[in-house]
């Protein structure tokens, strides 16, 4: 039986979908939207009790956390170089980037909430928006710095699942932080997007529907 | 293994401190004040460019993400029994929990920011604090469901590094969400508190703490 991915286009779900494409693993996508109530269906609650995506049904299990799902797929699928083994030199860095991508993901989630999902301006906090934007920029600077030695991917040894964790995050981060000062990050993102599995996953995912602007300026405070 | 942990009392770095105590590992501890500029000193910024904790130096390698650190230390020191490797039947649950810990951690970080770091009412978004409180309660209900079968720790195979990662959130959560309707989580928290290693990771008497109130009420909108 092939895998089923419960997904919101433009969310963390893309990590799992892209990785499945990198691995050549067949998957059926069930799309949801944040605001249309589809996450509230009883059937979805049975799969993902906190009603969160991604939820991947595979091997008779349901996986919810994108980072754990990425690790699980790397460990259970063979014939790839997406994960350094436990005693490899780059193991610590690989784990570090996996989690670092999620630190970025959390910052983006906070900015999404402030910019997109709090319906009235007075519900927002300009202070929070400012802090989160600055934090996101600092965290991106860390990636820029790592890439500045000329490596193509996060690990000097080449493309890995850590890049899959990071890729979607950059697409979203760019809506809040300008990449002009990040030439290595810009080139890195272009390299990721040029991968056939990335484009194939984008087609499978469908268009995202919750961002309506390419860039969100901080409101005047 | 040569380990130096950079720590602030009650911050996420407590996970790593607790874990090191569970290992019975030798380590050097450097404690910083969460509120003053000590995390922004030139020396510290060379270790952690964003000036946050934890950071860990392991045999000269720097790691910044508490989830990655926990995972890495557990797999590099398997003799301590806190690891669940790829061949373990609870591997998947272990990975999910390690990453889930950060889902809980992000809500707690947002609440800490909203209630404590932003010290003026006008800086805050009560709507955001309310939403984050609800989300925290929701992610804890998943733990309640997991613990309902009477298991002592999160995995049926016993205490693991996942308990340190998630347990930090469970330790902190009652300052923001009542555990009254989550009896299994409350009992689990009591079991964690009874562990000598957790007790050693708590701030010593008289130390400056991040959390000074027993309960932080959601401000009125």
JSON list of N, CA and C in Angstrom, two decimals, chain A residues 12 15 66 95-111 132 135-136 138-140 143 165-166 169, chain B residues 12 15 48 50 52-54 64-68 99 102-103 106 109-110:
[
{"chain": "A", "resi": 12, "resn": "UNK", "atom": "N", "xyz": [4.88, 22.95, 6.37]},
{"chain": "A", "resi": 12, "resn": "UNK", "atom": "CA", "xyz": [5.93, 21.96, 6.64]},
{"chain": "A", "resi": 12, "resn": "UNK", "atom": "C", "xyz": [5.71, 20.64, 5.89]},
{"chain": "A", "resi": 15, "resn": "UNK", "atom": "N", "xyz": [8.17, 19.40, 3.24]},
{"chain": "A", "resi": 15, "resn": "UNK", "atom": "CA", "xyz": [9.40, 18.67, 3.55]},
{"chain": "A", "resi": 15, "resn": "UNK", "atom": "C", "xyz": [9.23, 17.18, 3.29]},
{"chain": "A", "resi": 66, "resn": "UNK", "atom": "N", "xyz": [7.40, 16.69, 11.28]},
{"chain": "A", "resi": 66, "resn": "UNK", "atom": "CA", "xyz": [8.12, 16.61, 10.00]},
{"chain": "A", "resi": 66, "resn": "UNK", "atom": "C", "xyz": [9.57, 16.16, 10.21]},
{"chain": "A", "resi": 95, "resn": "UNK", "atom": "N", "xyz": [22.27, 16.38, 12.33]},
{"chain": "A", "resi": 95, "resn": "UNK", "atom": "CA", "xyz": [21.20, 16.50, 13.34]},
{"chain": "A", "resi": 95, "resn": "UNK", "atom": "C", "xyz": [20.95, 17.96, 13.68]},
{"chain": "A", "resi": 96, "resn": "UNK", "atom": "N", "xyz": [22.05, 18.69, 13.79]},
{"chain": "A", "resi": 96, "resn": "UNK", "atom": "CA", "xyz": [21.95, 20.10, 14.14]},
{"chain": "A", "resi": 96, "resn": "UNK", "atom": "C", "xyz": [21.13, 20.86, 13.09]},
{"chain": "A", "resi": 97, "resn": "UNK", "atom": "N", "xyz": [21.41, 20.63, 11.82]},
{"chain": "A", "resi": 97, "resn": "UNK", "atom": "CA", "xyz": [20.68, 21.34, 10.76]},
{"chain": "A", "resi": 97, "resn": "UNK", "atom": "C", "xyz": [19.22, 20.91, 10.71]},
{"chain": "A", "resi": 98, "resn": "UNK", "atom": "N", "xyz": [18.98, 19.65, 10.97]},
{"chain": "A", "resi": 98, "resn": "UNK", "atom": "CA", "xyz": [17.61, 19.14, 11.00]},
{"chain": "A", "resi": 98, "resn": "UNK", "atom": "C", "xyz": [16.78, 19.93, 12.01]},
{"chain": "A", "resi": 99, "resn": "UNK", "atom": "N", "xyz": [17.34, 20.12, 13.18]},
{"chain": "A", "resi": 99, "resn": "UNK", "atom": "CA", "xyz": [16.62, 20.83, 14.24]},
{"chain": "A", "resi": 99, "resn": "UNK", "atom": "C", "xyz": [16.65, 22.34, 14.00]},
{"chain": "A", "resi": 100, "resn": "UNK", "atom": "N", "xyz": [17.74, 22.83, 13.46]},
{"chain": "A", "resi": 100, "resn": "UNK", "atom": "CA", "xyz": [17.86, 24.26, 13.17]},
{"chain": "A", "resi": 100, "resn": "UNK", "atom": "C", "xyz": [16.77, 24.69, 12.19]},
{"chain": "A", "resi": 101, "resn": "UNK", "atom": "N", "xyz": [16.51, 23.84, 11.20]},
{"chain": "A", "resi": 101, "resn": "UNK", "atom": "CA", "xyz": [15.45, 24.15, 10.23]},
{"chain": "A", "resi": 101, "resn": "UNK", "atom": "C", "xyz": [14.12, 24.34, 10.95]},
{"chain": "A", "resi": 102, "resn": "UNK", "atom": "N", "xyz": [13.92, 23.59, 12.01]},
{"chain": "A", "resi": 102, "resn": "UNK", "atom": "CA", "xyz": [12.67, 23.70, 12.74]},
{"chain": "A", "resi": 102, "resn": "UNK", "atom": "C", "xyz": [12.64, 24.93, 13.64]},
{"chain": "A", "resi": 103, "resn": "UNK", "atom": "N", "xyz": [13.81, 25.38, 14.10]},
{"chain": "A", "resi": 103, "resn": "UNK", "atom": "CA", "xyz": [13.85, 26.66, 14.81]},
{"chain": "A", "resi": 103, "resn": "UNK", "atom": "C", "xyz": [13.40, 27.76, 13.85]},
{"chain": "A", "resi": 104, "resn": "UNK", "atom": "N", "xyz": [13.89, 27.73, 12.62]},
{"chain": "A", "resi": 104, "resn": "UNK", "atom": "CA", "xyz": [13.44, 28.68, 11.61]},
{"chain": "A", "resi": 104, "resn": "UNK", "atom": "C", "xyz": [11.93, 28.52, 11.37]},
{"chain": "A", "resi": 105, "resn": "UNK", "atom": "N", "xyz": [11.50, 27.25, 11.29]},
{"chain": "A", "resi": 105, "resn": "UNK", "atom": "CA", "xyz": [10.08, 26.97, 11.04]},
{"chain": "A", "resi": 105, "resn": "UNK", "atom": "C", "xyz": [9.19, 27.56, 12.13]},
{"chain": "A", "resi": 106, "resn": "UNK", "atom": "N", "xyz": [9.63, 27.49, 13.37]},
{"chain": "A", "resi": 106, "resn": "UNK", "atom": "CA", "xyz": [8.86, 28.04, 14.47]},
{"chain": "A", "resi": 106, "resn": "UNK", "atom": "C", "xyz": [8.74, 29.55, 14.37]},
{"chain": "A", "resi": 107, "resn": "UNK", "atom": "N", "xyz": [9.84, 30.20, 13.98]},
{"chain": "A", "resi": 107, "resn": "UNK", "atom": "CA", "xyz": [9.82, 31.66, 13.81]},
{"chain": "A", "resi": 107, "resn": "UNK", "atom": "C", "xyz": [8.85, 32.06, 12.70]},
{"chain": "A", "resi": 108, "resn": "UNK", "atom": "N", "xyz": [8.87, 31.30, 11.62]},
{"chain": "A", "resi": 108, "resn": "UNK", "atom": "CA", "xyz": [7.97, 31.59, 10.50]},
{"chain": "A", "resi": 108, "resn": "UNK", "atom": "C", "xyz": [6.52, 31.41, 10.93]},
{"chain": "A", "resi": 109, "resn": "UNK", "atom": "N", "xyz": [6.28, 30.35, 11.70]},
{"chain": "A", "resi": 109, "resn": "UNK", "atom": "CA", "xyz": [4.92, 30.10, 12.19]},
{"chain": "A", "resi": 109, "resn": "UNK", "atom": "C", "xyz": [4.42, 31.28, 13.02]},
{"chain": "A", "resi": 110, "resn": "UNK", "atom": "N", "xyz": [5.31, 31.84, 13.86]},
{"chain": "A", "resi": 110, "resn": "UNK", "atom": "CA", "xyz": [4.91, 32.99, 14.66]},
{"chain": "A", "resi": 110, "resn": "UNK", "atom": "C", "xyz": [4.61, 34.20, 13.78]},
{"chain": "A", "resi": 111, "resn": "UNK", "atom": "N", "xyz": [5.41, 34.40, 12.75]},
{"chain": "A", "resi": 111, "resn": "UNK", "atom": "CA", "xyz": [5.16, 35.52, 11.84]},
{"chain": "A", "resi": 111, "resn": "UNK", "atom": "C", "xyz": [3.89, 35.29, 11.02]},
{"chain": "A", "resi": 132, "resn": "UNK", "atom": "N", "xyz": [10.45, 38.81, 16.14]},
{"chain": "A", "resi": 132, "resn": "UNK", "atom": "CA", "xyz": [10.47, 37.56, 15.36]},
{"chain": "A", "resi": 132, "resn": "UNK", "atom": "C", "xyz": [11.16, 37.76, 14.02]},
{"chain": "A", "resi": 135, "resn": "UNK", "atom": "N", "xyz": [14.87, 37.90, 14.73]},
{"chain": "A", "resi": 135, "resn": "UNK", "atom": "CA", "xyz": [15.37, 36.56, 15.06]},
{"chain": "A", "resi": 135, "resn": "UNK", "atom": "C", "xyz": [15.51, 35.70, 13.81]},
{"chain": "A", "resi": 136, "resn": "UNK", "atom": "N", "xyz": [14.51, 35.81, 12.95]},
{"chain": "A", "resi": 136, "resn": "UNK", "atom": "CA", "xyz": [14.55, 35.02, 11.72]},
{"chain": "A", "resi": 136, "resn": "UNK", "atom": "C", "xyz": [15.76, 35.43, 10.89]},
{"chain": "A", "resi": 138, "resn": "UNK", "atom": "N", "xyz": [18.55, 36.73, 11.96]},
{"chain": "A", "resi": 138, "resn": "UNK", "atom": "CA", "xyz": [19.78, 36.24, 12.61]},
{"chain": "A", "resi": 138, "resn": "UNK", "atom": "C", "xyz": [19.98, 34.76, 12.33]},
{"chain": "A", "resi": 139, "resn": "UNK", "atom": "N", "xyz": [18.89, 34.00, 12.40]},
{"chain": "A", "resi": 139, "resn": "UNK", "atom": "CA", "xyz": [18.99, 32.56, 12.16]},
{"chain": "A", "resi": 139, "resn": "UNK", "atom": "C", "xyz": [19.38, 32.28, 10.70]},
{"chain": "A", "resi": 140, "resn": "UNK", "atom": "N", "xyz": [18.87, 33.09, 9.78]},
{"chain": "A", "resi": 140, "resn": "UNK", "atom": "CA", "xyz": [19.23, 32.93, 8.37]},
{"chain": "A", "resi": 140, "resn": "UNK", "atom": "C", "xyz": [20.70, 33.27, 8.13]},
{"chain": "A", "resi": 143, "resn": "UNK", "atom": "N", "xyz": [22.88, 30.39, 8.52]},
{"chain": "A", "resi": 143, "resn": "UNK", "atom": "CA", "xyz": [22.94, 29.51, 7.36]},
{"chain": "A", "resi": 143, "resn": "UNK", "atom": "C", "xyz": [23.85, 30.13, 6.30]},
{"chain": "A", "resi": 165, "resn": "UNK", "atom": "N", "xyz": [14.82, 19.53, 4.92]},
{"chain": "A", "resi": 165, "resn": "UNK", "atom": "CA", "xyz": [14.20, 20.22, 6.05]},
{"chain": "A", "resi": 165, "resn": "UNK", "atom": "C", "xyz": [14.29, 21.74, 5.87]},
{"chain": "A", "resi": 166, "resn": "UNK", "atom": "N", "xyz": [15.42, 22.19, 5.35]},
{"chain": "A", "resi": 166, "resn": "UNK", "atom": "CA", "xyz": [15.68, 23.62, 5.26]},
{"chain": "A", "resi": 166, "resn": "UNK", "atom": "C", "xyz": [14.95, 24.27, 4.09]},
{"chain": "A", "resi": 169, "resn": "UNK", "atom": "N", "xyz": [11.60, 26.00, 4.30]},
{"chain": "A", "resi": 169, "resn": "UNK", "atom": "CA", "xyz": [11.70, 27.07, 5.27]},
{"chain": "A", "resi": 169, "resn": "UNK", "atom": "C", "xyz": [12.19, 28.36, 4.61]},
{"chain": "B", "resi": 12, "resn": "UNK", "atom": "N", "xyz": [15.75, 26.37, 28.00]},
{"chain": "B", "resi": 12, "resn": "UNK", "atom": "CA", "xyz": [15.78, 25.08, 27.30]},
{"chain": "B", "resi": 12, "resn": "UNK", "atom": "C", "xyz": [17.04, 24.26, 27.58]},
{"chain": "B", "resi": 15, "resn": "UNK", "atom": "N", "xyz": [17.15, 20.99, 29.60]},
{"chain": "B", "resi": 15, "resn": "UNK", "atom": "CA", "xyz": [17.04, 19.65, 29.02]},
{"chain": "B", "resi": 15, "resn": "UNK", "atom": "C", "xyz": [18.37, 18.94, 28.95]},
{"chain": "B", "resi": 48, "resn": "UNK", "atom": "N", "xyz": [27.84, 30.97, 20.19]},
{"chain": "B", "resi": 48, "resn": "UNK", "atom": "CA", "xyz": [26.46, 30.97, 19.69]},
{"chain": "B", "resi": 48, "resn": "UNK", "atom": "C", "xyz": [26.18, 32.34, 19.08]},
{"chain": "B", "resi": 50, "resn": "UNK", "atom": "N", "xyz": [23.71, 33.77, 17.84]},
{"chain": "B", "resi": 50, "resn": "UNK", "atom": "CA", "xyz": [22.48, 34.48, 18.20]},
{"chain": "B", "resi": 50, "resn": "UNK", "atom": "C", "xyz": [22.40, 34.75, 19.70]},
{"chain": "B", "resi": 52, "resn": "UNK", "atom": "N", "xyz": [22.06, 32.69, 22.32]},
{"chain": "B", "resi": 52, "resn": "UNK", "atom": "CA", "xyz": [21.01, 31.95, 23.04]},
{"chain": "B", "resi": 52, "resn": "UNK", "atom": "C", "xyz": [21.61, 30.71, 23.68]},
{"chain": "B", "resi": 53, "resn": "UNK", "atom": "N", "xyz": [20.84, 30.11, 24.60]},
{"chain": "B", "resi": 53, "resn": "UNK", "atom": "CA", "xyz": [21.24, 28.83, 25.17]},
{"chain": "B", "resi": 53, "resn": "UNK", "atom": "C", "xyz": [20.21, 27.78, 24.76]},
{"chain": "B", "resi": 54, "resn": "UNK", "atom": "N", "xyz": [20.56, 26.51, 24.72]},
{"chain": "B", "resi": 54, "resn": "UNK", "atom": "CA", "xyz": [21.88, 26.00, 25.06]},
{"chain": "B", "resi": 54, "resn": "UNK", "atom": "C", "xyz": [22.85, 26.12, 23.89]},
{"chain": "B", "resi": 64, "resn": "UNK", "atom": "N", "xyz": [24.05, 23.66, 18.85]},
{"chain": "B", "resi": 64, "resn": "UNK", "atom": "CA", "xyz": [23.20, 24.72, 19.39]},
{"chain": "B", "resi": 64, "resn": "UNK", "atom": "C", "xyz": [21.77, 24.28, 19.69]},
{"chain": "B", "resi": 65, "resn": "UNK", "atom": "N", "xyz": [21.29, 23.28, 19.06]},
{"chain": "B", "resi": 65, "resn": "UNK", "atom": "CA", "xyz": [19.87, 22.94, 19.18]},
{"chain": "B", "resi": 65, "resn": "UNK", "atom": "C", "xyz": [19.68, 21.88, 20.26]},
{"chain": "B", "resi": 66, "resn": "UNK", "atom": "N", "xyz": [18.82, 22.16, 21.25]},
{"chain": "B", "resi": 66, "resn": "UNK", "atom": "CA", "xyz": [18.71, 21.20, 22.36]},
{"chain": "B", "resi": 66, "resn": "UNK", "atom": "C", "xyz": [18.22, 19.83, 21.88]},
{"chain": "B", "resi": 67, "resn": "UNK", "atom": "N", "xyz": [17.32, 19.82, 20.89]},
{"chain": "B", "resi": 67, "resn": "UNK", "atom": "CA", "xyz": [16.83, 18.54, 20.38]},
{"chain": "B", "resi": 67, "resn": "UNK", "atom": "C", "xyz": [17.94, 17.74, 19.71]},
{"chain": "B", "resi": 68, "resn": "UNK", "atom": "N", "xyz": [18.74, 18.42, 18.90]},
{"chain": "B", "resi": 68, "resn": "UNK", "atom": "CA", "xyz": [19.85, 17.75, 18.23]},
{"chain": "B", "resi": 68, "resn": "UNK", "atom": "C", "xyz": [20.90, 17.28, 19.24]},
{"chain": "B", "resi": 99, "resn": "UNK", "atom": "N", "xyz": [11.10, 15.29, 18.56]},
{"chain": "B", "resi": 99, "resn": "UNK", "atom": "CA", "xyz": [10.71, 16.46, 17.78]},
{"chain": "B", "resi": 99, "resn": "UNK", "atom": "C", "xyz": [9.47, 17.13, 18.36]},
{"chain": "B", "resi": 102, "resn": "UNK", "atom": "N", "xyz": [9.96, 19.88, 20.80]},
{"chain": "B", "resi": 102, "resn": "UNK", "atom": "CA", "xyz": [10.20, 21.23, 20.29]},
{"chain": "B", "resi": 102, "resn": "UNK", "atom": "C", "xyz": [8.89, 21.92, 19.91]},
{"chain": "B", "resi": 103, "resn": "UNK", "atom": "N", "xyz": [7.89, 21.14, 19.51]},
{"chain": "B", "resi": 103, "resn": "UNK", "atom": "CA", "xyz": [6.56, 21.73, 19.29]},
{"chain": "B", "resi": 103, "resn": "UNK", "atom": "C", "xyz": [6.05, 22.30, 20.61]},
{"chain": "B", "resi": 106, "resn": "UNK", "atom": "N", "xyz": [8.21, 25.39, 21.56]},
{"chain": "B", "resi": 106, "resn": "UNK", "atom": "CA", "xyz": [7.93, 26.65, 20.86]},
{"chain": "B", "resi": 106, "resn": "UNK", "atom": "C", "xyz": [6.74, 27.38, 21.48]},
{"chain": "B", "resi": 109, "resn": "UNK", "atom": "N", "xyz": [8.10, 28.89, 24.62]},
{"chain": "B", "resi": 109, "resn": "UNK", "atom": "CA", "xyz": [8.96, 30.04, 24.34]},
{"chain": "B", "resi": 109, "resn": "UNK", "atom": "C", "xyz": [8.11, 31.27, 24.00]},
{"chain": "B", "resi": 110, "resn": "UNK", "atom": "N", "xyz": [7.03, 31.06, 23.23]},
{"chain": "B", "resi": 110, "resn": "UNK", "atom": "CA", "xyz": [6.16, 32.18, 22.88]},
{"chain": "B", "resi": 110, "resn": "UNK", "atom": "C", "xyz": [5.45, 32.72, 24.12]}
]
